[in-house]
């Protein structure tokens, strides 16, 4: 049976501030999607991470289905009504258009979808992160699918031994390139180490071309042409029998690494793996969180979720993340805690630069003439 697994997420209002979601909003979104169960969709589940809500749906309509995207849009619109009634923070912020035009891509919500022939047993993991960006998946996807020190299956499992191919998207040009590993591993790393430019969109198994992983790659800042909120990402990864084991998929998260997107979308911070209940970033609006929801797909039904980071084996990663957070917070507004200036394009930085534009001079030319007087300028 060919099944499509669609995960569509949006921030439609924060409770309180940008820290979490409100149960009434989540309930309304769930109600709308559940009404479609057995009709448009086979099954559904709702996940939350920080101030974002993800709708997980199974169906047989393929990726980019107008009906499925329309259903998610309607659910988010209905949830937004509740968020507005409660005057939640940034209510409806990711519904950037007043009307749905067939596909949520480019409108604001993040989308990760894949279609596959359901295997005799089909374990999948849905990752969902807040206060970060789609490039947060670059490092773990490399480790899961191209690093034998992380994924023993690359060496041991015959179906994985030929490696995996990565589809990498340049978020500025919108163009993508497919890179095959292990042959072109260093080419892959040359690209995906540039986290503000390149993001992994899909991963395919070389053995037979099967889809192995897919991630949302929408960048709200670029969609709207200005900074309107962050592009907190979702990702689907298939597990076991020819794909990495669940434990190999989770392993990269056992050691936190630094991602962009903390406070005001303008800071780097450690990605902390947490249980569903602890995915409520509060300290300095963070640090960035990630949850992992495991499902067994059974004739399209979602058996789960299993809260995979709700495991003391990830306590150490959480502790490490807190230590890294402290070290970075010591930097305050200074890089490398704060993002480099090119990444601050949609903030007040251009205004500051504009204000000071005519006051820059060559210190060599005016040697001995500067007496300390300061011209005043307006910030607008
Ligand atoms: C939003 C986020 C937050 C906000 C911050 C300021 O996802 O990460 O850190 O950027 O709370 O929010 P505003 O500008 O809405 O007051
Ligand atoms: Mg928000
Ligand atoms: Mg968010």
Coordinates of C-alpha atoms and ligand atoms in Angstrom, one line a residue:
X1 CA 0.0 0.0 0.0
X2 CA 1.4 3.4 -1.0
X3 CA 1.2 5.8 1.9
X4 CA 2.0 9.5 2.1
X5 CA 3.1 10.8 5.4
X6 CA 2.7 14.6 5.6
X7 CA 3.9 16.8 8.5
X8 CA 2.8 20.4 8.3
X9 CA 3.7 22.8 11.0
X10 CA 3.0 26.5 11.9
X11 CA 3.3 28.9 14.8
X12 CA -0.2 30.3 15.1
X13 CA 0.2 32.0 18.5
X14 CA 2.4 31.6 21.6
X15 CA 1.5 31.0 25.2
X16 CA 3.2 32.9 26.9
X17 CA 5.2 35.1 24.5
X18 CA 7.0 32.7 22.2
X19 CA 7.5 29.9 24.7
X20 CA 4.7 27.4 24.2
X21 CA 1.3 26.6 22.7
X22 CA -2.1 26.9 24.4
X23 CA -4.1 23.7 25.0
X24 CA -7.3 25.2 23.6
X25 CA -5.6 26.1 20.3
X26 CA -4.0 22.7 20.0
X27 CA -7.4 21.1 20.8
X28 CA -9.1 23.1 18.1
X29 CA -6.5 22.2 15.5
X30 CA -6.8 18.5 16.5
X31 CA -10.7 18.6 16.2
X32 CA -10.6 20.0 12.7
X33 CA -8.0 17.4 11.4
X34 CA -9.7 14.5 13.2
X35 CA -13.0 15.3 11.4
X36 CA -11.2 14.3 8.2
X37 CA -10.1 10.9 9.5
X38 CA -11.4 8.1 7.4
X39 CA -12.3 10.6 4.7
X40 CA -9.5 12.8 3.3
X41 CA -6.9 11.2 5.6
X42 CA -6.3 7.8 7.1
X43 CA -4.9 9.0 10.4
X44 CA -3.5 12.0 12.2
X45 CA -1.6 13.2 15.3
X46 CA -0.8 16.6 16.6
X47 CA 2.7 17.4 18.1
X48 CA 3.9 20.6 19.7
X49 CA 7.3 22.0 20.2
X50 CA 7.8 25.4 21.8
X51 CA 5.3 27.8 20.2
X52 CA 4.8 25.6 17.1
X53 CA 2.1 23.0 16.2
X54 CA 2.7 20.1 13.8
X55 CA -0.1 18.2 12.1
X56 CA 1.0 14.6 11.3
X57 CA -1.2 13.0 8.6
X58 CA -1.3 9.8 6.7
X59 CA -3.2 9.5 3.4
X60 CA -3.0 8.2 -0.1
X61 CA -3.0 11.4 -2.1
X62 CA 0.7 11.9 -2.6
X63 CA 2.9 14.8 -1.7
X64 CA 1.8 18.4 -2.4
X65 CA -1.8 17.4 -2.4
X66 CA -4.1 20.4 -2.5
X67 CA -6.7 18.6 -0.3
X68 CA -4.2 17.8 2.4
X69 CA -2.5 21.2 2.4
X70 CA -6.0 22.7 2.4
X71 CA -7.0 20.7 5.4
X72 CA -3.9 21.8 7.4
X73 CA -4.5 25.4 6.4
X74 CA -8.1 25.2 7.6
X75 CA -7.0 23.6 10.9
X76 CA -4.5 26.4 11.4
X77 CA -7.1 29.0 10.5
X78 CA -9.5 27.6 13.1
X79 CA -6.8 27.4 15.7
X80 CA -5.9 31.0 14.9
X81 CA -9.4 32.0 15.7
X82 CA -9.0 30.6 19.2
X83 CA -5.5 32.1 19.6
X84 CA -7.0 35.5 18.6
X85 CA -9.9 35.2 21.1
X86 CA -7.3 34.5 23.8
X87 CA -5.1 37.3 22.4
X88 CA -2.2 34.8 22.4
X89 CA 1.1 36.2 21.2
X90 CA 1.6 36.5 17.5
X91 CA -1.7 34.8 16.8
X92 CA -1.8 33.6 13.2
X93 CA 1.7 34.7 12.5
X94 CA 2.6 31.9 10.1
X95 CA -0.6 32.3 8.0
X96 CA 1.0 34.9 5.9
X97 CA -1.8 35.1 3.3
X98 CA -5.5 35.7 3.8
X99 CA -6.4 32.9 1.4
X100 CA -5.2 29.4 0.6
X101 CA -4.1 28.9 -3.0
X102 CA -3.6 25.2 -3.3
X103 CA -0.3 24.6 -1.5
X104 CA 0.9 25.8 1.9
X105 CA 4.5 26.0 0.6
X106 CA 5.6 29.6 0.4
X107 CA 2.7 30.8 2.5
X108 CA 4.3 30.3 5.9
X109 CA 3.8 26.8 7.3
X110 CA 6.7 24.3 7.2
X111 CA 6.2 21.0 5.3
X112 CA 7.9 17.7 5.3
X113 CA 6.2 14.9 3.2
X114 CA 7.2 11.6 1.8
X115 CA 5.4 8.8 -0.1
X116 CA 6.4 5.2 0.2
X117 CA 5.2 1.6 -0.2
X118 CA 4.5 0.6 3.4
X119 CA 6.9 -2.2 4.4
X120 CA 5.9 -5.2 6.5
X121 CA 6.8 -3.0 9.4
X122 CA 7.3 0.7 8.9
X123 CA 9.0 2.5 11.8
X124 CA 9.4 6.3 11.3
X125 CA 10.6 9.1 13.5
X126 CA 9.3 12.7 13.2
X127 CA 11.7 15.3 14.5
X128 CA 10.3 18.7 15.4
X129 CA 12.4 21.7 16.7
X130 CA 11.8 25.2 18.0
X131 CA 14.0 28.3 18.1
X132 CA 16.2 27.1 15.2
X133 CA 16.2 26.7 11.4
X134 CA 16.1 23.9 8.9
X135 CA 19.9 23.7 8.7
X136 CA 19.7 22.3 12.3
X137 CA 19.2 18.9 10.5
X138 CA 22.4 19.2 8.4
X139 CA 24.7 17.7 11.0
X140 CA 22.4 14.9 12.3
X141 CA 21.4 13.8 8.8
X142 CA 25.1 13.6 7.8
X143 CA 25.8 11.5 10.9
X144 CA 22.7 9.2 10.4
X145 CA 23.2 8.5 6.7
X146 CA 26.9 9.0 6.0
X147 CA 29.0 8.6 9.1
X148 CA 29.8 4.9 9.9
X149 CA 31.1 6.0 13.3
X150 CA 27.5 7.0 14.1
X151 CA 25.6 4.5 12.0
X152 CA 27.1 1.0 12.2
X153 CA 24.5 -0.1 9.6
X154 CA 26.4 1.6 6.8
X155 CA 29.1 -1.0 7.3
X156 CA 27.0 -4.0 8.4
X157 CA 23.6 -3.8 6.6
X158 CA 23.9 -4.9 2.9
X159 CA 21.1 -2.5 1.8
X160 CA 22.9 0.5 3.5
X161 CA 26.4 -0.5 2.4
X162 CA 26.1 1.4 -1.0
X163 CA 25.4 4.6 1.0
X164 CA 22.9 7.4 0.6
X165 CA 22.4 10.4 -1.7
X166 CA 21.6 13.8 -0.3
X167 CA 19.5 16.5 -2.0
X168 CA 20.9 19.8 -0.9
X169 CA 19.1 23.1 -1.4
X170 CA 20.6 26.5 -1.7
X171 CA 18.0 28.5 0.2
X172 CA 19.0 31.8 -1.6
X173 CA 18.9 30.6 -5.2
X174 CA 16.2 28.0 -4.6
X175 CA 18.3 25.5 -6.7
X176 CA 19.1 22.0 -5.4
X177 CA 22.0 19.5 -6.1
X178 CA 22.1 15.7 -5.4
X179 CA 25.3 14.5 -3.8
X180 CA 26.2 10.8 -3.5
X181 CA 27.9 9.4 -0.5
X182 CA 30.3 7.8 0.4
X183 CA 31.9 8.8 -3.0
X184 CA 31.2 12.5 -2.7
X185 CA 31.2 12.8 1.1
X186 CA 33.7 15.7 1.3
X187 CA 31.7 17.6 -1.4
X188 CA 28.6 17.1 0.7
X189 CA 30.4 18.4 3.9
X190 CA 31.8 21.4 2.0
X191 CA 28.2 22.5 1.3
X192 CA 26.3 21.6 4.4
X193 CA 28.8 23.0 6.8
X194 CA 27.5 26.4 5.5
X195 CA 24.4 26.2 7.5
X196 CA 23.0 29.6 6.6
X197 CA 23.1 28.8 2.8
X198 CA 22.6 25.1 2.3
X199 CA 20.1 22.8 3.8
X200 CA 19.4 19.1 3.3
X201 CA 16.0 18.6 1.8
X202 CA 15.9 14.8 1.1
X203 CA 18.0 11.7 1.6
X204 CA 17.7 8.6 -0.7
X205 CA 19.1 5.1 -0.4
X206 CA 21.5 4.3 -3.2
X207 CA 20.7 0.6 -3.2
X208 CA 17.2 1.3 -4.7
X209 CA 16.5 5.0 -4.7
X210 CA 14.0 4.7 -1.8
X211 CA 13.3 7.9 0.2
X212 CA 14.9 7.7 3.6
X213 CA 14.4 11.2 5.1
X214 CA 12.8 14.5 4.2
X215 CA 12.9 17.9 6.0
X216 CA 11.0 21.2 5.8
X217 CA 13.2 23.8 4.1
X218 CA 11.0 26.9 4.1
X219 CA 12.6 30.1 5.3
X220 CA 10.0 32.5 6.5
X221 CA 12.4 35.4 6.4
X222 CA 12.9 34.9 2.7
X223 CA 9.3 34.1 2.0
X224 CA 8.0 37.3 3.5
X225 CA 11.0 39.3 2.3
X226 CA 11.5 40.4 5.8
X227 CA 11.9 38.8 9.3
X228 CA 8.5 37.6 10.4
X229 CA 9.3 34.8 12.7
X230 CA 11.4 31.7 12.5
X231 CA 11.4 28.7 10.3
X232 CA 11.3 26.1 13.1
X233 CA 11.8 22.8 11.2
X234 CA 10.3 19.3 11.0
X235 CA 11.8 16.2 9.5
X236 CA 10.7 12.6 8.8
X237 CA 13.2 9.7 9.0
X238 CA 12.4 6.1 8.1
X239 CA 14.0 3.5 10.4
X240 CA 15.3 -0.1 10.5
X241 CA 15.7 -2.9 7.9
X242 CA 17.8 -1.1 5.3
X243 CA 17.5 2.3 7.0
X244 CA 19.4 3.4 10.1
X245 CA 18.1 1.8 13.3
X246 CA 16.0 4.0 15.6
X247 CA 19.0 4.2 17.9
X248 CA 21.3 5.3 15.1
X249 CA 18.8 7.9 14.1
X250 CA 18.7 9.3 17.7
X251 CA 22.4 9.0 18.4
X252 CA 23.5 12.4 16.8
X253 CA 21.3 14.1 19.4
X254 CA 23.2 12.5 22.3
X255 CA 25.8 15.3 21.9
X256 CA 24.4 18.8 21.5
X257 CA 25.7 21.0 18.7
X258 CA 25.2 24.7 18.1
X259 CA 22.4 25.9 15.8
X260 CA 21.1 29.3 14.8
X261 CA 17.8 30.7 15.9
X262 CA 17.8 31.3 19.6
X263 CA 16.5 34.7 21.0
X264 CA 15.0 36.9 18.3
X265 CA 16.2 34.4 15.7
X266 CA 19.5 36.2 16.0
X267 CA 21.6 34.0 18.3
X268 CA 23.4 30.6 18.2
X269 CA 22.6 28.1 20.9
X270 CA 22.9 24.4 21.7
X271 CA 20.1 22.1 20.4
X272 CA 18.6 20.4 23.4
X273 CA 16.8 17.1 22.9
X274 CA 13.8 16.9 25.3
X275 CA 10.7 14.9 26.1
X276 CA 7.4 16.4 24.7
X277 CA 6.6 17.9 28.1
X278 CA 9.9 19.7 28.3
X279 CA 9.7 21.2 24.9
X280 CA 8.9 24.7 26.3
X281 CA 11.9 26.9 25.8
X282 CA 11.9 29.7 28.4
X283 CA 15.5 30.7 29.3
X284 CA 16.4 33.6 27.0
X285 CA 13.5 32.2 24.8
X286 CA 15.5 28.9 24.5
X287 CA 17.8 27.2 24.4
X288 CA 16.5 25.6 21.1
X289 CA 14.6 22.4 21.6
X290 CA 14.1 19.2 19.6
X291 CA 11.6 16.4 20.1
X292 CA 11.5 13.0 18.5
X293 CA 8.1 11.2 17.9
X294 CA 8.3 7.6 16.9
X295 CA 5.4 5.9 15.1
X296 CA 4.8 2.5 13.6
X297 CA 2.8 3.0 10.4
X298 CA 0.3 0.2 10.2
X299 CA -1.9 0.2 7.0
X300 CA -1.6 4.0 7.2
X301 CA -2.5 4.2 10.8
X302 CA -0.1 6.0 13.2
X303 CA 0.7 3.7 16.1
X304 CA 2.2 6.1 18.5
X305 CA 3.7 8.6 19.3
X306 CA 6.5 7.2 21.3
X307 CA 8.3 10.1 23.0
X308 CA 11.8 9.0 22.1
X309 CA 13.9 11.6 24.0
X310 CA 12.0 10.8 27.2
X311 CA 15.0 8.7 28.1
X312 CA 17.5 9.3 30.9
X313 CA 20.2 8.3 28.3
X314 CA 19.7 11.9 26.9
X315 CA 20.1 13.5 30.4
X316 CA 23.8 14.0 29.7
X317 CA 23.0 15.8 26.4
X318 CA 20.6 18.1 28.2
X319 CA 23.2 18.8 30.9
X320 CA 25.9 19.5 28.2
X321 CA 23.4 21.8 26.4
X322 CA 22.9 23.8 29.6
X323 CA 26.6 24.2 30.0
X324 CA 27.1 25.3 26.4
X325 CA 24.1 27.7 26.9
X326 CA 25.8 29.3 29.9
X327 CA 29.1 29.7 28.0
X328 CA 27.3 31.3 25.0
X329 CA 25.1 33.6 27.2
X330 CA 28.4 35.0 28.7
X331 CA 28.9 36.5 25.2
X332 CA 25.7 38.6 25.5
X333 CA 25.2 40.5 22.3
X334 CA 28.6 39.6 20.9
X335 CA 29.4 37.1 18.2
X336 CA 29.6 34.2 18.0
X337 CA 26.6 34.0 20.3
X338 CA 24.9 36.7 18.3
X339 CA 24.7 35.7 14.6
X340 CA 27.1 37.4 12.1
X341 CA 25.9 40.7 10.5
X342 CA 24.9 39.1 7.2
X343 CA 22.4 37.0 9.1
X344 CA 21.0 40.1 10.8
X345 CA 19.7 41.6 7.6
X346 CA 16.1 41.8 8.7
X347 CA 16.7 43.4 12.0
X348 CA 17.6 46.9 13.2
X349 CA 21.2 46.5 12.1
X350 CA 20.7 48.0 8.6
X351 CA 19.1 51.1 10.3
X352 CA 22.1 51.5 12.5
X353 CA 24.4 51.3 9.6
X354 CA 22.3 53.8 7.6
X355 CA 22.4 56.2 10.5
X356 CA 26.2 56.0 10.7
X357 CA 26.7 55.7 6.9
X358 CA 28.0 59.3 6.3
X359 CA 30.1 59.3 9.5
X360 CA 32.6 56.7 8.5
X361 CA 36.0 58.2 7.6
X362 CA 39.5 57.0 6.8
X363 CA 41.5 57.4 10.1
X364 CA 44.7 57.7 8.2
X365 CA 43.5 60.8 6.3
X366 CA 42.3 62.7 9.4
X367 CA 45.2 61.8 11.7
X368 CA 45.5 64.5 14.4
X369 CA 42.3 66.3 13.4
X370 CA 39.7 64.3 15.4
X371 CA 39.0 66.0 18.7
X372 CA 36.3 63.7 20.0
X373 CA 33.2 65.7 18.8
X374 CA 30.3 63.5 17.8
X375 CA 27.6 64.3 15.2
X376 CA 24.1 63.4 16.2
X377 CA 22.0 61.3 13.8
X378 CA 18.5 60.0 13.7
X379 CA 17.7 56.2 13.9
X380 CA 15.1 56.5 11.1
Ligands
LIG1 C1 10.4 33.8 18.2 C2 11.6 33.9 19.1 C3 11.6 34.9 20.2 C4 11.3 36.3 19.8 C5 11.4 37.3 20.9 C6 11.0 38.7 20.6 O1 10.3 32.6 17.7 O2 12.4 33.2 19.0 O3 12.9 34.9 20.8 O4 12.0 36.7 18.7 O5 10.7 36.9 22.1 O6 9.7 38.7 20.1 P1 8.9 39.9 19.7 O7 9.8 40.7 18.7 O8 7.7 39.4 19.1 O9 8.7 40.7 20.9
LIG2 MG1 6.5 32.4 17.9
LIG3 MG1 8.7 28.6 17.1

